[in-house]
Amino acid sequence: MEKGSFKNMKKQNQKNILSLIKNEDGISRSQIADKLKISRATVTNIVRELISYELVQEAAVGKSRGGRRPMLLNLKSKGAFVIGIEWGIDSVKAVLLNLKAKIIADDQIEVQSHDFEEYKKISFNLIEKYQNQLEDSTKIIGIGLGIHGLVDPEKGLSIFTPHFNWDKINIKKVIAKKFNYPIFIDNDVRMMAAGEIWQGRDDFVFINTGSGIGSALVFKSKLHYGNNYAAGELGHMKVKDGGPKCHCGKNGCLESLASKESIILRYKKLNNIKDITFKEIINRYQAGEKEALLVVNDALKYFSRAISNILNILNPEAVIIGGLFAEYDQLLLKKLHKIITEDTLNQIADDLKITTAFYKDFAGAVGAAEKVLNNFFEMIN
């Protein structure tokens, strides 16, 4: 066997063993060998290395199967840490996770402008804060960043940001100049979907709602990017002829009819008022006010139309909603589910699950951190 082939085999075994230990959270060396169908000597050697890297620990004694009681292995939570950041339209959100994906720290900072330097400054300050929080910052194994708009994840390049109006920026290079960690850049909604994959979901559409509307498509636990990283731009699906102009420059996009700003704008025009919050509109919607009912129900109608089209084409097992609408799941999502059921083929709607993001407000930041965790096997020497 060639030297390179042996090295690749060893790396794959490391990855498989580490993944198994993560999923089982208490498994013996012999059980690993049986499940992966590799020799016990190989398992012993690799586990010894993983313990030396402080990624794995012997945590408990298992039941005897006739001989000495085996030592059970699990991940060492303080063996590694990851940072996840989401650059949203209204704020920067960040988390520090340990190796078991537990949130150690989280922050949300409102942005004062959409200038690139604003996002960069906030993010660098947060990364330095997390570095100082740890006894050993070298245990940070990577930084994940989710950003609004079209992103080339291979290059770490921001291609098109409708709400920010930036030119193409290689964000990965910008961060790498300051911090010497592996860096993963992707669209913010795909990062949110990565968090759901970590939770065991494998066939779904993730839709983020708020100032923008975006989606991520997941098939068999793999993100679908499309031909040039533009798959999932649900917010720019045309749902009305002659509709209002969208940030992308087109007319009648879903985002121009069902985003937070579009709902607020339409309500203000109907009532000839200068200022109102989305929350106030929802309160009036709950109270049965005519104008609020008209605006919100129209937004739900267009939103459900777009989702139904996706469902009829892709037939996923679940739709996961994040962002603004998820905050009002009992009020908005139940109605949304009802409309979608009426507009979608019965066979597709029957078993469809519509639920909210596992990590709620921090879905993007946590998903970005978990994307690092999903790739950290490649970082083992």
Coordinates of C-alpha atoms in Angstrom, one line a residue:
M1 CA 0.0 0.0 0.0
E2 CA 1.3 3.5 -0.9
K3 CA 2.3 5.8 2.0
G4 CA -0.4 8.3 1.0
S5 CA -3.1 5.7 1.0
F6 CA -2.2 4.5 4.4
K7 CA -2.3 8.1 5.7
N8 CA -5.7 8.6 4.2
M9 CA -7.0 5.4 5.7
K10 CA -5.8 6.4 9.1
K11 CA -7.4 9.8 8.8
Q12 CA -10.7 8.2 7.8
N13 CA -10.5 5.9 10.7
Q14 CA -9.8 8.8 13.0
K15 CA -12.9 10.6 11.6
N16 CA -15.1 7.5 12.0
I17 CA -14.0 6.7 15.5
L18 CA -14.4 10.3 16.6
S19 CA -17.8 10.6 15.0
L20 CA -18.9 7.3 16.7
I21 CA -17.7 8.5 20.1
K22 CA -19.6 11.8 19.6
N23 CA -22.8 10.0 18.6
E24 CA -22.7 7.2 21.3
D25 CA -21.4 9.4 24.2
G26 CA -20.1 6.4 26.1
I27 CA -18.6 3.5 24.0
S28 CA -15.8 1.1 24.6
R29 CA -12.9 0.4 22.3
S30 CA -14.1 -3.1 21.5
Q31 CA -17.6 -1.8 20.6
I32 CA -15.9 0.7 18.3
A33 CA -13.9 -2.1 16.6
D34 CA -17.1 -4.2 16.2
K35 CA -19.2 -1.4 14.8
L36 CA -16.6 -0.1 12.4
K37 CA -15.2 -3.5 11.5
I38 CA -11.6 -2.6 12.1
S39 CA -9.0 -4.2 14.3
R40 CA -8.9 -3.6 18.0
A41 CA -5.2 -2.7 17.8
T42 CA -6.1 0.1 15.2
V43 CA -8.8 1.4 17.5
T44 CA -6.5 1.3 20.5
N45 CA -3.7 3.2 18.7
I46 CA -6.1 5.9 17.3
V47 CA -7.9 6.3 20.6
R48 CA -4.5 6.8 22.3
E49 CA -3.8 9.6 19.9
L50 CA -7.2 11.2 20.3
I51 CA -6.7 11.2 24.1
S52 CA -3.3 12.8 23.7
Y53 CA -4.9 15.5 21.5
E54 CA -7.3 16.0 24.5
L55 CA -10.3 15.4 22.2
V56 CA -11.4 12.1 23.9
Q57 CA -11.4 10.9 27.5
E58 CA -12.2 7.8 29.5
A59 CA -15.2 8.8 31.4
A60 CA -16.9 5.8 32.9
V61 CA -16.7 2.0 33.4
G62 CA -19.0 -0.1 31.2
K63 CA -20.7 -3.5 31.9
S64 CA -18.5 -6.6 31.7
R65 CA -19.1 -9.1 28.9
G66 CA -17.3 -11.8 30.6
G67 CA -13.9 -10.2 31.3
R68 CA -12.6 -7.0 32.8
R69 CA -15.1 -4.1 32.7
P70 CA -14.3 -1.8 29.7
M71 CA -13.6 1.9 30.0
L72 CA -16.1 4.0 28.1
L73 CA -15.0 6.9 25.9
N74 CA -16.6 10.2 25.2
L75 CA -15.6 13.6 23.9
K76 CA -13.7 15.8 26.2
S77 CA -15.8 19.0 26.2
K78 CA -12.8 21.3 27.0
G79 CA -10.6 19.5 24.4
A80 CA -11.5 22.1 21.7
F81 CA -13.6 25.2 21.1
V82 CA -15.2 26.8 18.1
I83 CA -16.4 30.3 17.4
G84 CA -19.5 30.9 15.3
I85 CA -20.6 34.3 14.0
E86 CA -23.7 35.5 12.0
W87 CA -23.7 38.8 10.1
G88 CA -27.3 39.6 10.0
I89 CA -29.1 42.7 8.6
D90 CA -29.7 44.2 12.0
S91 CA -27.1 42.7 14.2
V92 CA -24.0 40.5 14.7
K93 CA -24.5 37.4 16.7
A94 CA -21.7 35.2 18.0
V95 CA -21.2 32.1 20.2
L96 CA -18.4 30.1 21.7
L97 CA -19.0 26.4 21.7
N98 CA -17.1 23.5 23.3
L99 CA -16.4 20.2 21.6
K100 CA -19.8 18.9 22.6
A101 CA -21.5 21.8 20.9
K102 CA -22.5 23.4 24.2
I103 CA -22.8 27.1 24.2
I104 CA -20.2 28.6 26.5
A105 CA -20.8 32.2 25.7
D106 CA -23.1 34.2 23.4
D107 CA -23.4 37.8 22.3
Q108 CA -25.7 39.9 20.1
I109 CA -24.7 43.4 19.1
E110 CA -26.8 45.7 17.0
V111 CA -25.1 47.3 14.0
Q112 CA -25.1 51.0 13.5
S113 CA -24.6 50.8 9.8
H114 CA -24.2 48.3 7.0
D115 CA -20.6 49.3 6.4
F116 CA -18.2 46.4 6.1
E117 CA -15.8 47.9 8.6
E118 CA -18.6 47.9 11.2
Y119 CA -19.2 44.2 10.9
K120 CA -15.4 43.5 10.9
K121 CA -14.8 45.6 14.0
I122 CA -17.6 44.0 16.0
S123 CA -16.6 40.5 15.0
F124 CA -12.9 41.0 15.7
N125 CA -13.7 42.4 19.2
L126 CA -15.9 39.3 19.9
I127 CA -13.3 36.9 18.7
E128 CA -10.7 38.5 21.0
K129 CA -13.2 38.4 23.8
Y130 CA -13.6 34.7 23.4
Q131 CA -9.9 34.2 23.1
N132 CA -9.4 36.0 26.4
Q133 CA -12.2 34.0 28.1
L134 CA -10.4 30.7 27.5
E135 CA -7.4 29.5 29.5
D136 CA -5.8 28.3 26.3
S137 CA -6.9 30.0 23.1
T138 CA -4.9 27.6 21.0
K139 CA -7.7 25.1 21.7
I140 CA -9.9 27.1 19.3
I141 CA -10.0 24.9 16.2
G142 CA -11.8 27.3 13.9
I143 CA -14.1 30.2 13.2
G144 CA -17.4 29.9 11.2
L145 CA -19.1 32.9 9.7
G146 CA -22.5 33.1 8.1
I147 CA -23.3 36.1 6.0
H148 CA -26.4 37.4 4.2
G149 CA -26.5 37.1 0.4
L150 CA -24.6 35.0 -2.1
V151 CA -21.4 33.4 -0.9
D152 CA -18.7 31.3 -2.4
P153 CA -17.8 29.0 0.5
E154 CA -14.7 27.6 -1.2
K155 CA -13.0 31.0 -1.5
G156 CA -14.7 32.6 1.5
L157 CA -16.0 35.3 -0.9
S158 CA -19.0 37.5 -0.4
I159 CA -20.4 37.7 -4.0
F160 CA -23.7 39.7 -3.6
T161 CA -25.3 41.2 -0.6
P162 CA -28.6 42.9 -1.5
H163 CA -29.1 44.7 1.8
F164 CA -25.4 45.7 2.3
N165 CA -24.5 46.9 -1.2
W166 CA -20.9 45.7 -0.9
D167 CA -18.6 44.9 -3.7
K168 CA -17.1 41.4 -3.8
I169 CA -15.1 40.9 -0.6
N170 CA -12.9 37.9 0.3
I171 CA -14.0 37.8 3.9
K172 CA -11.9 34.7 4.6
K173 CA -8.7 36.5 3.7
V174 CA -9.7 39.5 5.8
I175 CA -10.2 37.4 8.9
A176 CA -7.1 35.2 8.2
K177 CA -4.9 38.3 8.3
K178 CA -5.8 38.8 11.9
F179 CA -6.5 35.3 13.3
N180 CA -4.6 32.1 12.6
Y181 CA -7.4 29.6 12.7
P182 CA -9.2 27.6 10.0
I183 CA -12.0 29.8 8.8
F184 CA -15.3 28.7 7.2
I185 CA -17.5 31.2 5.4
D186 CA -21.0 30.5 4.0
N187 CA -24.4 32.0 3.5
D188 CA -26.1 32.7 6.9
V189 CA -29.1 30.5 6.2
R190 CA -26.9 27.6 5.1
M191 CA -25.1 28.0 8.4
M192 CA -28.5 27.8 10.2
A193 CA -29.3 24.6 8.3
A194 CA -25.9 23.2 9.3
G195 CA -27.0 23.5 12.9
E196 CA -30.1 21.4 12.1
I197 CA -28.0 18.8 10.4
W198 CA -25.9 18.6 13.6
Q199 CA -29.2 17.8 15.4
G200 CA -29.9 14.8 13.2
R201 CA -32.2 16.3 10.5
D202 CA -31.3 15.1 7.0
D203 CA -34.0 16.1 4.5
F204 CA -35.5 19.6 4.9
V205 CA -35.8 23.2 3.7
F206 CA -34.7 25.8 6.2
I207 CA -36.3 29.3 5.7
N208 CA -35.0 32.3 7.6
T209 CA -37.5 35.2 7.9
G210 CA -37.1 38.9 8.9
S211 CA -35.6 41.8 7.0
G212 CA -34.7 39.4 4.3
I213 CA -36.0 35.9 3.4
G214 CA -33.6 33.2 2.5
S215 CA -33.6 29.4 2.4
A216 CA -31.2 26.5 2.5
L217 CA -31.9 23.1 0.9
V218 CA -30.7 19.9 2.6
F219 CA -30.8 16.5 1.0
K220 CA -29.5 13.4 2.9
S221 CA -27.7 15.7 5.4
K222 CA -25.9 17.6 2.6
L223 CA -26.3 21.2 1.8
H224 CA -27.3 21.9 -1.8
Y225 CA -25.5 24.9 -3.3
G226 CA -26.6 24.9 -7.0
N227 CA -24.5 25.7 -10.0
N228 CA -23.0 29.0 -8.7
Y229 CA -23.9 29.0 -5.0
A230 CA -27.3 30.6 -5.6
A231 CA -29.6 27.8 -4.7
G232 CA -32.2 28.6 -2.0
E233 CA -32.9 32.3 -2.9
L234 CA -36.5 31.9 -1.9
G235 CA -36.9 35.5 -1.1
H236 CA -36.3 36.4 -4.7
M237 CA -38.9 34.0 -6.1
K238 CA -41.5 36.1 -8.0
V239 CA -44.9 35.6 -6.4
K240 CA -46.8 38.6 -7.7
D241 CA -46.9 40.3 -11.1
G242 CA -46.4 44.1 -10.9
G243 CA -45.5 43.8 -7.2
P244 CA -43.2 46.2 -5.3
K245 CA -39.6 46.6 -6.1
C246 CA -37.2 44.4 -4.2
H247 CA -33.7 45.1 -2.9
C248 CA -32.4 42.8 -5.7
G249 CA -33.8 45.2 -8.3
K250 CA -36.6 43.0 -9.5
N251 CA -40.3 43.4 -8.9
G252 CA -42.8 41.1 -7.1
C253 CA -40.3 39.1 -5.1
L254 CA -41.4 37.3 -2.0
E255 CA -39.1 39.4 0.1
S256 CA -40.8 42.6 -1.2
L257 CA -44.2 41.2 0.0
A258 CA -43.5 39.2 3.2
S259 CA -40.4 40.6 4.9
K260 CA -40.5 42.5 8.1
E261 CA -39.9 45.9 6.3
S262 CA -42.5 45.2 3.6
I263 CA -45.2 44.4 6.2
I264 CA -44.4 47.5 8.2
L265 CA -44.2 49.7 5.1
R266 CA -47.6 48.5 3.8
Y267 CA -49.2 48.9 7.2
K268 CA -47.9 52.5 7.5
K269 CA -49.3 53.4 4.1
L270 CA -52.7 52.0 4.8
N271 CA -53.0 53.9 8.1
N272 CA -51.0 57.0 7.0
I273 CA -48.7 56.8 10.0
K274 CA -45.0 57.5 10.2
D275 CA -43.7 54.9 12.6
I276 CA -44.7 51.5 14.0
T277 CA -42.9 48.3 15.0
F278 CA -43.6 44.8 13.7
K279 CA -44.5 43.7 17.3
E280 CA -47.2 46.5 17.5
I281 CA -48.6 45.3 14.2
I282 CA -48.8 41.7 15.5
N283 CA -50.5 42.9 18.6
R284 CA -53.1 44.6 16.5
Y285 CA -53.3 41.5 14.3
Q286 CA -54.1 39.4 17.4
A287 CA -56.7 42.0 18.5
G288 CA -58.4 41.6 15.1
E289 CA -57.7 45.0 13.6
K290 CA -58.8 45.1 10.0
E291 CA -55.7 46.7 8.5
A292 CA -53.3 44.4 10.5
L293 CA -55.3 41.4 9.4
L294 CA -55.1 42.5 5.8
V295 CA -51.3 43.1 5.8
V296 CA -50.2 40.1 7.8
N297 CA -52.6 37.6 6.0
D298 CA -51.5 38.9 2.6
A299 CA -47.8 38.3 3.7
L300 CA -48.7 34.8 4.8
K301 CA -50.5 34.1 1.6
Y302 CA -47.5 35.0 -0.5
F303 CA -45.1 33.2 1.9
S304 CA -47.2 30.0 1.7
R305 CA -47.4 30.3 -2.1
A306 CA -43.6 30.3 -2.3
I307 CA -43.2 27.4 0.2
S308 CA -45.9 25.3 -1.6
N309 CA -44.0 25.7 -4.9
I310 CA -40.8 24.4 -3.2
L311 CA -42.6 21.5 -1.5
N312 CA -44.3 20.4 -4.7
I313 CA -40.9 20.2 -6.5
L314 CA -38.6 18.9 -3.7
N315 CA -41.0 17.0 -1.4
P316 CA -38.8 17.4 1.8
E317 CA -39.8 15.8 5.1
A318 CA -39.8 19.1 7.0
V319 CA -39.8 22.9 6.6
I320 CA -37.9 24.6 9.4
I321 CA -38.6 28.3 10.0
G322 CA -36.1 30.6 11.7
G323 CA -35.9 34.3 12.4
L324 CA -38.9 36.7 12.9
F325 CA -41.8 34.4 12.1
A326 CA -40.4 31.7 14.4
E327 CA -40.9 34.1 17.3
Y328 CA -44.6 34.0 16.7
D329 CA -44.9 30.3 15.9
Q330 CA -48.2 29.7 17.7
L331 CA -49.8 32.6 15.9
L332 CA -48.2 32.7 12.5
L333 CA -46.9 29.2 11.8
K334 CA -50.2 27.4 12.5
K335 CA -52.0 29.6 10.0
L336 CA -49.1 29.2 7.5
H337 CA -49.3 25.4 7.9
K338 CA -53.0 25.5 7.2
I339 CA -52.6 27.5 4.0
I340 CA -49.7 25.4 2.8
T341 CA -51.8 22.2 3.4
E342 CA -54.5 23.6 1.2
D343 CA -52.1 24.7 -1.6
T344 CA -49.9 21.6 -1.7
L345 CA -50.5 18.1 -3.1
N346 CA -52.1 15.9 -0.4
Q347 CA -49.4 13.3 -0.6
I348 CA -46.8 15.9 0.1
A349 CA -48.7 17.7 2.9
D350 CA -49.8 14.6 4.8
D351 CA -46.5 13.9 6.5
L352 CA -45.0 17.4 6.3
K353 CA -43.5 18.9 9.5
I354 CA -43.3 22.6 9.9
T355 CA -41.3 23.6 12.9
T356 CA -38.9 26.2 14.2
A357 CA -35.1 26.4 14.4
F358 CA -33.6 24.3 17.2
Y359 CA -31.3 27.2 18.3
K360 CA -33.9 30.0 17.9
D361 CA -32.3 33.4 17.7
F362 CA -28.7 32.1 17.6
A363 CA -29.4 29.5 14.9
G364 CA -27.0 31.2 12.4
A365 CA -24.1 31.7 14.9
V366 CA -24.4 28.2 16.3
G367 CA -24.8 26.6 12.9
A368 CA -21.6 28.4 11.8
A369 CA -19.7 27.0 14.8
E370 CA -21.1 23.6 14.2
K371 CA -19.9 23.7 10.6
V372 CA -16.4 24.0 12.0
L373 CA -17.1 21.0 14.2
N374 CA -18.4 19.0 11.2
N375 CA -15.0 19.7 9.5
F376 CA -12.6 19.5 12.5
F377 CA -11.7 15.9 11.8
E378 CA -9.7 17.2 8.8
M379 CA -7.7 19.3 11.2
I380 CA -6.2 16.3 13.1
N381 CA -2.5 15.8 12.3

